[in-house]
Amino acid sequence: HPLHVALYRFLSLTAAFNLELFLSYPFMLAGMFLFLRRWGLRRHAGLFGAIVFTYSGFNLFRFIHMNAIAVIAHIPWLLWAMDVVLRSQARRRVALAQLAVGLLTASQALLGYPQYMAFSCLAEGLYLLIAACAARKWRRSALVLAAKALGSLAAAIQLAPTCEAVAMSERFAPTEEFRFSYSLHPLNLCQIVSPYVFRGRVFIADDNLGEHEYVVYSGAVLPALLAALWIRRRRPC
C-alpha cells in the first residue's frame, strides 16, 4: 500500500507503526461525518453518528487487526462517493466521484484483507441497491460497478497472489469443524445490554480463540436509540 511504503520509508519503525494503527480512526470519523452530512443531517447529529460508528465495539476491539480496520475505514468514504455518482447533477462531480470509488477500492485491496473487503462489498451492494431504487438511477449504478471493477484491476498486483495463497490454504476446502469454530454462542448476545456480564467479558467455548472474536457490544448508545425509536414509532419524524 502506498501509505505503508511512505510511512516505513521515511519514519522510524515505532512512529510508522503507531501512525498506521492510529490513522484509520480519524479517516473513518471524517468519512462517516461527510456521508451523514450528505444525507442532510445537522453537524452535531452527523458528528454524533460518526463517533458512534468509529468508536463502536467492533472497531475498537479489532484494532489488533490493523489492516482490517483500515479496510472498514474506507466504507463511509465509498458510500459517500457512490451517493455522489447516483444523485449529483454535475458531470464533473460524478466523474470525480467515480475516480474516488476506483481509488478507494484499489486502496482496500492493497491492504490485503479480502475477508473485510467482502464485508465492505456487502454494505456497498445493499446501499447501491436501495439508493438506486430510491433515485431510479440504474444507469448511474452501472458507473459505480465499472469504477469498482477498474479499482480491483488496479490492485491486481495484490489480488492475484492473494487468490493463489487462498488456493493453498486450509480455508479453500474447510472442514465442518473449522466452519463452526467461530460460531457465536447465544449467551454472548447478553453483551448488547451488559458488556461485562461475564467475568472474562465474553463467553468462549473454545479457549484457543481470542475474546475479540466474540465481542458484539457496540456501545451503550445503540440499544438506547433503538428503544427510543420504538417508543416514538407512531410519531412523525
PDB file of C-alpha atoms in Angstrom:
ATOM      1  CA  HIS A   1       0.000   0.000   0.000  1.00  0.00           C
ATOM      2  CA  PRO A   2       1.408   3.464  -0.894  1.00  0.00           C
ATOM      3  CA  LEU A   3       0.753   4.789   2.613  1.00  0.00           C
ATOM      4  CA  HIS A   4       2.719   1.926   4.166  1.00  0.00           C
ATOM      5  CA  VAL A   5       5.600   2.496   1.758  1.00  0.00           C
ATOM      6  CA  ALA A   6       5.751   6.169   2.751  1.00  0.00           C
ATOM      7  CA  LEU A   7       5.404   5.566   6.499  1.00  0.00           C
ATOM      8  CA  TYR A   8       8.041   2.865   6.811  1.00  0.00           C
ATOM      9  CA  ARG A   9      10.449   4.502   4.389  1.00  0.00           C
ATOM     10  CA  PHE A  10      10.619   7.949   5.965  1.00  0.00           C
ATOM     11  CA  LEU A  11       9.789   7.295   9.643  1.00  0.00           C
ATOM     12  CA  SER A  12      11.179   5.086  12.357  1.00  0.00           C
ATOM     13  CA  LEU A  13       9.543   1.703  12.874  1.00  0.00           C
ATOM     14  CA  THR A  14       7.831   2.792  16.090  1.00  0.00           C
ATOM     15  CA  ALA A  15       6.464   6.032  14.638  1.00  0.00           C
ATOM     16  CA  ALA A  16       5.324   4.352  11.421  1.00  0.00           C
ATOM     17  CA  PHE A  17       3.623   1.505  13.277  1.00  0.00           C
ATOM     18  CA  ASN A  18       1.810   3.845  15.658  1.00  0.00           C
ATOM     19  CA  LEU A  19       0.618   6.069  12.822  1.00  0.00           C
ATOM     20  CA  GLU A  20      -0.601   3.080  10.821  1.00  0.00           C
ATOM     21  CA  LEU A  21      -2.605   1.979  13.864  1.00  0.00           C
ATOM     22  CA  PHE A  22      -3.984   5.458  14.580  1.00  0.00           C
ATOM     23  CA  LEU A  23      -4.764   6.945  11.168  1.00  0.00           C
ATOM     24  CA  SER A  24      -7.671   4.625  10.322  1.00  0.00           C
ATOM     25  CA  TYR A  25      -9.829   6.105  13.073  1.00  0.00           C
ATOM     26  CA  PRO A  26      -9.778   9.817  12.119  1.00  0.00           C
ATOM     27  CA  PHE A  27     -10.105   8.740   8.477  1.00  0.00           C
ATOM     28  CA  MET A  28     -13.189   6.697   9.386  1.00  0.00           C
ATOM     29  CA  LEU A  29     -14.617   9.509  11.522  1.00  0.00           C
ATOM     30  CA  ALA A  30     -14.284  12.116   8.767  1.00  0.00           C
ATOM     31  CA  GLY A  31     -15.770   9.799   6.144  1.00  0.00           C
ATOM     32  CA  MET A  32     -18.845   8.935   8.181  1.00  0.00           C
ATOM     33  CA  PHE A  33     -19.358  12.588   9.120  1.00  0.00           C
ATOM     34  CA  LEU A  34     -19.355  13.649   5.453  1.00  0.00           C
ATOM     35  CA  PHE A  35     -21.620  10.768   4.476  1.00  0.00           C
ATOM     36  CA  LEU A  36     -24.198  11.636   7.136  1.00  0.00           C
ATOM     37  CA  ARG A  37     -23.990  15.325   6.275  1.00  0.00           C
ATOM     38  CA  ARG A  38     -24.702  14.467   2.640  1.00  0.00           C
ATOM     39  CA  TRP A  39     -27.958  12.930   3.807  1.00  0.00           C
ATOM     40  CA  GLY A  40     -28.992  16.235   5.349  1.00  0.00           C
ATOM     41  CA  LEU A  41     -28.150  15.641   8.996  1.00  0.00           C
ATOM     42  CA  ARG A  42     -27.118  18.655  11.014  1.00  0.00           C
ATOM     43  CA  ARG A  43     -23.493  18.993  12.047  1.00  0.00           C
ATOM     44  CA  HIS A  44     -23.965  17.868  15.620  1.00  0.00           C
ATOM     45  CA  ALA A  45     -26.068  14.873  14.530  1.00  0.00           C
ATOM     46  CA  GLY A  46     -23.551  13.922  11.840  1.00  0.00           C
ATOM     47  CA  LEU A  47     -20.654  14.176  14.269  1.00  0.00           C
ATOM     48  CA  PHE A  48     -22.522  12.118  16.857  1.00  0.00           C
ATOM     49  CA  GLY A  49     -23.274   9.408  14.303  1.00  0.00           C
ATOM     50  CA  ALA A  50     -19.662   9.398  13.125  1.00  0.00           C
ATOM     51  CA  ILE A  51     -18.403   8.997  16.694  1.00  0.00           C
ATOM     52  CA  VAL A  52     -20.813   6.126  17.379  1.00  0.00           C
ATOM     53  CA  PHE A  53     -19.647   4.322  14.239  1.00  0.00           C
ATOM     54  CA  THR A  54     -15.927   4.979  14.614  1.00  0.00           C
ATOM     55  CA  TYR A  55     -15.648   4.035  18.261  1.00  0.00           C
ATOM     56  CA  SER A  56     -18.074   1.121  18.225  1.00  0.00           C
ATOM     57  CA  GLY A  57     -17.126  -2.127  19.923  1.00  0.00           C
ATOM     58  CA  PHE A  58     -16.393  -3.811  16.612  1.00  0.00           C
ATOM     59  CA  ASN A  59     -13.842  -1.229  15.524  1.00  0.00           C
ATOM     60  CA  LEU A  60     -12.151  -0.800  18.894  1.00  0.00           C
ATOM     61  CA  PHE A  61     -11.822  -4.475  19.793  1.00  0.00           C
ATOM     62  CA  ARG A  62     -10.339  -5.349  16.411  1.00  0.00           C
ATOM     63  CA  PHE A  63      -7.610  -2.729  16.458  1.00  0.00           C
ATOM     64  CA  ILE A  64      -5.122  -5.623  16.653  1.00  0.00           C
ATOM     65  CA  HIS A  65      -6.057  -6.366  13.028  1.00  0.00           C
ATOM     66  CA  MET A  66      -4.804  -3.061  11.682  1.00  0.00           C
ATOM     67  CA  ASN A  67      -5.387  -3.839   8.024  1.00  0.00           C
ATOM     68  CA  ALA A  68      -8.930  -4.993   8.755  1.00  0.00           C
ATOM     69  CA  ILE A  69      -9.819  -1.707  10.453  1.00  0.00           C
ATOM     70  CA  ALA A  70      -8.145   0.191   7.611  1.00  0.00           C
ATOM     71  CA  VAL A  71     -10.428  -1.595   5.134  1.00  0.00           C
ATOM     72  CA  ILE A  72     -13.507  -0.777   7.241  1.00  0.00           C
ATOM     73  CA  ALA A  73     -12.402   2.879   7.392  1.00  0.00           C
ATOM     74  CA  HIS A  74     -12.918   3.088   3.618  1.00  0.00           C
ATOM     75  CA  ILE A  75     -16.611   2.123   3.787  1.00  0.00           C
ATOM     76  CA  PRO A  76     -18.153   5.534   4.652  1.00  0.00           C
ATOM     77  CA  TRP A  77     -15.988   7.224   2.015  1.00  0.00           C
ATOM     78  CA  LEU A  78     -17.092   4.664  -0.578  1.00  0.00           C
ATOM     79  CA  LEU A  79     -20.749   5.152   0.334  1.00  0.00           C
ATOM     80  CA  TRP A  80     -20.298   8.919   0.110  1.00  0.00           C
ATOM     81  CA  ALA A  81     -18.659   8.686  -3.336  1.00  0.00           C
ATOM     82  CA  MET A  82     -21.289   6.220  -4.567  1.00  0.00           C
ATOM     83  CA  ASP A  83     -24.052   8.572  -3.442  1.00  0.00           C
ATOM     84  CA  VAL A  84     -22.455  11.426  -5.366  1.00  0.00           C
ATOM     85  CA  VAL A  85     -22.366   9.267  -8.501  1.00  0.00           C
ATOM     86  CA  LEU A  86     -26.024   8.337  -8.065  1.00  0.00           C
ATOM     87  CA  ARG A  87     -27.523  11.693  -7.117  1.00  0.00           C
ATOM     88  CA  SER A  88     -25.280  14.521  -8.304  1.00  0.00           C
ATOM     89  CA  GLN A  89     -26.371  16.533 -11.339  1.00  0.00           C
ATOM     90  CA  ALA A  90     -22.893  17.886 -12.146  1.00  0.00           C
ATOM     91  CA  ARG A  91     -20.979  15.703 -14.605  1.00  0.00           C
ATOM     92  CA  ARG A  92     -17.614  16.745 -13.242  1.00  0.00           C
ATOM     93  CA  ARG A  93     -18.584  15.769  -9.700  1.00  0.00           C
ATOM     94  CA  VAL A  94     -19.903  12.443 -10.949  1.00  0.00           C
ATOM     95  CA  ALA A  95     -16.631  11.758 -12.776  1.00  0.00           C
ATOM     96  CA  LEU A  96     -14.532  12.686  -9.728  1.00  0.00           C
ATOM     97  CA  ALA A  97     -16.717  10.520  -7.508  1.00  0.00           C
ATOM     98  CA  GLN A  98     -16.228   7.607  -9.919  1.00  0.00           C
ATOM     99  CA  LEU A  99     -12.496   8.119  -9.663  1.00  0.00           C
ATOM    100  CA  ALA A 100     -12.795   8.139  -5.876  1.00  0.00           C
ATOM    101  CA  VAL A 101     -14.706   4.833  -5.913  1.00  0.00           C
ATOM    102  CA  GLY A 102     -11.991   3.253  -8.046  1.00  0.00           C
ATOM    103  CA  LEU A 103      -9.097   4.578  -5.951  1.00  0.00           C
ATOM    104  CA  LEU A 104     -10.749   3.637  -2.656  1.00  0.00           C
ATOM    105  CA  THR A 105     -11.454   0.126  -3.934  1.00  0.00           C
ATOM    106  CA  ALA A 106      -7.833  -0.249  -5.035  1.00  0.00           C
ATOM    107  CA  SER A 107      -6.671   1.061  -1.661  1.00  0.00           C
ATOM    108  CA  GLN A 108      -8.804  -1.504   0.151  1.00  0.00           C
ATOM    109  CA  ALA A 109      -7.472  -4.353  -1.973  1.00  0.00           C
ATOM    110  CA  LEU A 110      -3.848  -3.299  -1.478  1.00  0.00           C
ATOM    111  CA  LEU A 111      -4.316  -3.589   2.271  1.00  0.00           C
ATOM    112  CA  GLY A 112      -4.504  -7.350   1.786  1.00  0.00           C
ATOM    113  CA  TYR A 113      -7.511  -8.332   3.889  1.00  0.00           C
ATOM    114  CA  PRO A 114     -10.070  -9.875   1.491  1.00  0.00           C
ATOM    115  CA  GLN A 115     -12.485 -11.009   4.232  1.00  0.00           C
ATOM    116  CA  TYR A 116     -13.142  -7.423   5.234  1.00  0.00           C
ATOM    117  CA  MET A 117     -13.365  -6.356   1.609  1.00  0.00           C
ATOM    118  CA  ALA A 118     -16.257  -8.817   1.396  1.00  0.00           C
ATOM    119  CA  PHE A 119     -17.915  -7.016   4.344  1.00  0.00           C
ATOM    120  CA  SER A 120     -17.401  -3.717   2.544  1.00  0.00           C
ATOM    121  CA  CYS A 121     -18.841  -5.035  -0.726  1.00  0.00           C
ATOM    122  CA  LEU A 122     -21.897  -6.287   1.163  1.00  0.00           C
ATOM    123  CA  ALA A 123     -22.514  -2.829   2.664  1.00  0.00           C
ATOM    124  CA  GLU A 124     -21.865  -1.109  -0.675  1.00  0.00           C
ATOM    125  CA  GLY A 125     -24.107  -3.510  -2.580  1.00  0.00           C
ATOM    126  CA  LEU A 126     -27.028  -3.036  -0.206  1.00  0.00           C
ATOM    127  CA  TYR A 127     -26.642   0.726  -0.276  1.00  0.00           C
ATOM    128  CA  LEU A 128     -26.335   0.791  -4.070  1.00  0.00           C
ATOM    129  CA  LEU A 129     -29.496  -1.284  -4.441  1.00  0.00           C
ATOM    130  CA  ILE A 130     -31.526   0.849  -2.022  1.00  0.00           C
ATOM    131  CA  ALA A 131     -30.217   4.206  -3.271  1.00  0.00           C
ATOM    132  CA  ALA A 132     -30.577   3.292  -6.946  1.00  0.00           C
ATOM    133  CA  CYS A 133     -34.175   2.168  -6.358  1.00  0.00           C
ATOM    134  CA  ALA A 134     -34.987   5.358  -4.461  1.00  0.00           C
ATOM    135  CA  ALA A 135     -33.373   7.672  -7.028  1.00  0.00           C
ATOM    136  CA  ARG A 136     -34.255   5.486 -10.038  1.00  0.00           C
ATOM    137  CA  LYS A 137     -30.743   5.929 -11.388  1.00  0.00           C
ATOM    138  CA  TRP A 138     -29.955   2.470 -12.726  1.00  0.00           C
ATOM    139  CA  ARG A 139     -27.559   3.772 -15.358  1.00  0.00           C
ATOM    140  CA  ARG A 140     -25.621   5.592 -12.669  1.00  0.00           C
ATOM    141  CA  SER A 141     -25.304   2.343 -10.712  1.00  0.00           C
ATOM    142  CA  ALA A 142     -23.535   0.851 -13.741  1.00  0.00           C
ATOM    143  CA  LEU A 143     -20.961   3.655 -13.443  1.00  0.00           C
ATOM    144  CA  VAL A 144     -20.330   2.650  -9.828  1.00  0.00           C
ATOM    145  CA  LEU A 145     -19.853  -1.007 -10.775  1.00  0.00           C
ATOM    146  CA  ALA A 146     -17.466  -0.040 -13.566  1.00  0.00           C
ATOM    147  CA  ALA A 147     -15.405   2.049 -11.140  1.00  0.00           C
ATOM    148  CA  LYS A 148     -15.289  -0.869  -8.678  1.00  0.00           C
ATOM    149  CA  ALA A 149     -14.103  -3.194 -11.441  1.00  0.00           C
ATOM    150  CA  LEU A 150     -11.349  -0.809 -12.546  1.00  0.00           C
ATOM    151  CA  GLY A 151     -10.256  -0.299  -8.946  1.00  0.00           C
ATOM    152  CA  SER A 152      -9.980  -4.056  -8.470  1.00  0.00           C
ATOM    153  CA  LEU A 153      -7.983  -4.308 -11.678  1.00  0.00           C
ATOM    154  CA  ALA A 154      -5.608  -1.589 -10.466  1.00  0.00           C
ATOM    155  CA  ALA A 155      -4.948  -3.667  -7.334  1.00  0.00           C
ATOM    156  CA  ALA A 156      -4.381  -6.924  -9.241  1.00  0.00           C
ATOM    157  CA  ILE A 157      -0.766  -6.938  -8.017  1.00  0.00           C
ATOM    158  CA  GLN A 158      -2.192  -7.718  -4.565  1.00  0.00           C
ATOM    159  CA  LEU A 159      -5.319  -9.658  -5.524  1.00  0.00           C
ATOM    160  CA  ALA A 160      -3.568 -12.184  -7.788  1.00  0.00           C
ATOM    161  CA  PRO A 161      -1.127 -13.528  -5.149  1.00  0.00           C
ATOM    162  CA  THR A 162      -3.925 -13.427  -2.560  1.00  0.00           C
ATOM    163  CA  CYS A 163      -6.051 -15.724  -4.720  1.00  0.00           C
ATOM    164  CA  GLU A 164      -3.054 -18.037  -5.138  1.00  0.00           C
ATOM    165  CA  ALA A 165      -2.481 -18.103  -1.371  1.00  0.00           C
ATOM    166  CA  VAL A 166      -6.154 -18.873  -0.732  1.00  0.00           C
ATOM    167  CA  ALA A 167      -5.959 -21.846  -3.084  1.00  0.00           C
ATOM    168  CA  MET A 168      -3.163 -23.294  -0.922  1.00  0.00           C
ATOM    169  CA  SER A 169      -4.874 -22.527   2.394  1.00  0.00           C
ATOM    170  CA  GLU A 170      -6.998 -24.844   4.524  1.00  0.00           C
ATOM    171  CA  ARG A 171      -9.752 -22.265   4.141  1.00  0.00           C
ATOM    172  CA  PHE A 172     -10.071 -23.197   0.472  1.00  0.00           C
ATOM    173  CA  ALA A 173     -11.655 -26.523   1.485  1.00  0.00           C
ATOM    174  CA  PRO A 174     -12.558 -26.074   5.173  1.00  0.00           C
ATOM    175  CA  THR A 175     -13.758 -28.930   7.322  1.00  0.00           C
ATOM    176  CA  GLU A 176     -17.090 -28.795   9.130  1.00  0.00           C
ATOM    177  CA  GLU A 177     -15.273 -28.285  12.444  1.00  0.00           C
ATOM    178  CA  PHE A 178     -13.393 -25.303  11.010  1.00  0.00           C
ATOM    179  CA  ARG A 179     -16.580 -23.751   9.594  1.00  0.00           C
ATOM    180  CA  PHE A 180     -18.260 -23.761  13.012  1.00  0.00           C
ATOM    181  CA  SER A 181     -15.181 -22.789  15.035  1.00  0.00           C
ATOM    182  CA  TYR A 182     -16.190 -19.122  15.240  1.00  0.00           C
ATOM    183  CA  SER A 183     -19.892 -19.654  15.873  1.00  0.00           C
ATOM    184  CA  LEU A 184     -21.286 -17.134  18.346  1.00  0.00           C
ATOM    185  CA  HIS A 185     -22.765 -18.702  21.451  1.00  0.00           C
ATOM    186  CA  PRO A 186     -26.239 -17.222  22.160  1.00  0.00           C
ATOM    187  CA  LEU A 187     -25.138 -16.189  25.655  1.00  0.00           C
ATOM    188  CA  ASN A 188     -22.864 -13.589  24.083  1.00  0.00           C
ATOM    189  CA  LEU A 189     -25.927 -11.647  22.955  1.00  0.00           C
ATOM    190  CA  CYS A 190     -26.210 -10.518  26.594  1.00  0.00           C
ATOM    191  CA  GLN A 191     -23.289  -8.192  25.843  1.00  0.00           C
ATOM    192  CA  ILE A 192     -25.603  -5.920  23.858  1.00  0.00           C
ATOM    193  CA  VAL A 193     -27.080  -4.589  27.094  1.00  0.00           C
ATOM    194  CA  SER A 194     -24.454  -5.716  29.635  1.00  0.00           C
ATOM    195  CA  PRO A 195     -20.911  -5.877  28.228  1.00  0.00           C
ATOM    196  CA  TYR A 196     -19.341  -7.175  31.450  1.00  0.00           C
ATOM    197  CA  VAL A 197     -21.922  -9.785  32.369  1.00  0.00           C
ATOM    198  CA  PHE A 198     -19.228 -12.490  32.071  1.00  0.00           C
ATOM    199  CA  ARG A 199     -16.097 -12.475  34.170  1.00  0.00           C
ATOM    200  CA  GLY A 200     -13.879 -12.690  31.102  1.00  0.00           C
ATOM    201  CA  ARG A 201     -16.112 -10.247  29.166  1.00  0.00           C
ATOM    202  CA  VAL A 202     -17.219 -12.894  26.656  1.00  0.00           C
ATOM    203  CA  PHE A 203     -18.447 -16.462  26.781  1.00  0.00           C
ATOM    204  CA  ILE A 204     -15.837 -18.547  24.940  1.00  0.00           C
ATOM    205  CA  ALA A 205     -16.493 -22.177  24.090  1.00  0.00           C
ATOM    206  CA  ASP A 206     -13.025 -22.618  22.548  1.00  0.00           C
ATOM    207  CA  ASP A 207     -10.107 -21.265  24.588  1.00  0.00           C
ATOM    208  CA  ASN A 208      -7.883 -21.257  21.506  1.00  0.00           C
ATOM    209  CA  LEU A 209      -9.712 -18.251  20.077  1.00  0.00           C
ATOM    210  CA  GLY A 210      -9.263 -14.660  21.227  1.00  0.00           C
ATOM    211  CA  GLU A 211     -12.030 -12.845  23.075  1.00  0.00           C
ATOM    212  CA  HIS A 212     -12.190 -10.126  20.419  1.00  0.00           C
ATOM    213  CA  GLU A 213     -13.730 -12.697  18.071  1.00  0.00           C
ATOM    214  CA  TYR A 214     -16.842 -12.843  20.258  1.00  0.00           C
ATOM    215  CA  VAL A 215     -17.388  -9.196  21.126  1.00  0.00           C
ATOM    216  CA  VAL A 216     -20.817  -7.998  19.980  1.00  0.00           C
ATOM    217  CA  TYR A 217     -21.056  -4.936  22.223  1.00  0.00           C
ATOM    218  CA  SER A 218     -21.307  -1.817  20.058  1.00  0.00           C
ATOM    219  CA  GLY A 219     -21.731   0.790  22.761  1.00  0.00           C
ATOM    220  CA  ALA A 220     -24.414   1.920  25.175  1.00  0.00           C
ATOM    221  CA  VAL A 221     -25.898   4.373  22.677  1.00  0.00           C
ATOM    222  CA  LEU A 222     -27.304   1.894  20.160  1.00  0.00           C
ATOM    223  CA  PRO A 223     -29.668  -0.032  22.482  1.00  0.00           C
ATOM    224  CA  ALA A 224     -30.886   3.284  23.916  1.00  0.00           C
ATOM    225  CA  LEU A 225     -31.526   4.708  20.449  1.00  0.00           C
ATOM    226  CA  LEU A 226     -33.367   1.568  19.353  1.00  0.00           C
ATOM    227  CA  ALA A 227     -35.565   1.797  22.436  1.00  0.00           C
ATOM    228  CA  ALA A 228     -36.222   5.493  21.735  1.00  0.00           C
ATOM    229  CA  LEU A 229     -37.054   4.695  18.109  1.00  0.00           C
ATOM    230  CA  TRP A 230     -39.554   2.056  19.217  1.00  0.00           C
ATOM    231  CA  ILE A 231     -41.183   4.445  21.704  1.00  0.00           C
ATOM    232  CA  ARG A 232     -41.514   7.116  19.019  1.00  0.00           C
ATOM    233  CA  ARG A 233     -42.558   4.701  16.244  1.00  0.00           C
ATOM    234  CA  ARG A 234     -46.008   6.295  15.803  1.00  0.00           C
ATOM    235  CA  ARG A 235     -44.843   9.864  15.980  1.00  0.00           C
ATOM    236  CA  PRO A 236     -43.896  11.847  12.870  1.00  0.00           C
ATOM    237  CA  CYS A 237     -40.157  12.243  12.296  1.00  0.00           C
TER     238      CYS A 237
END
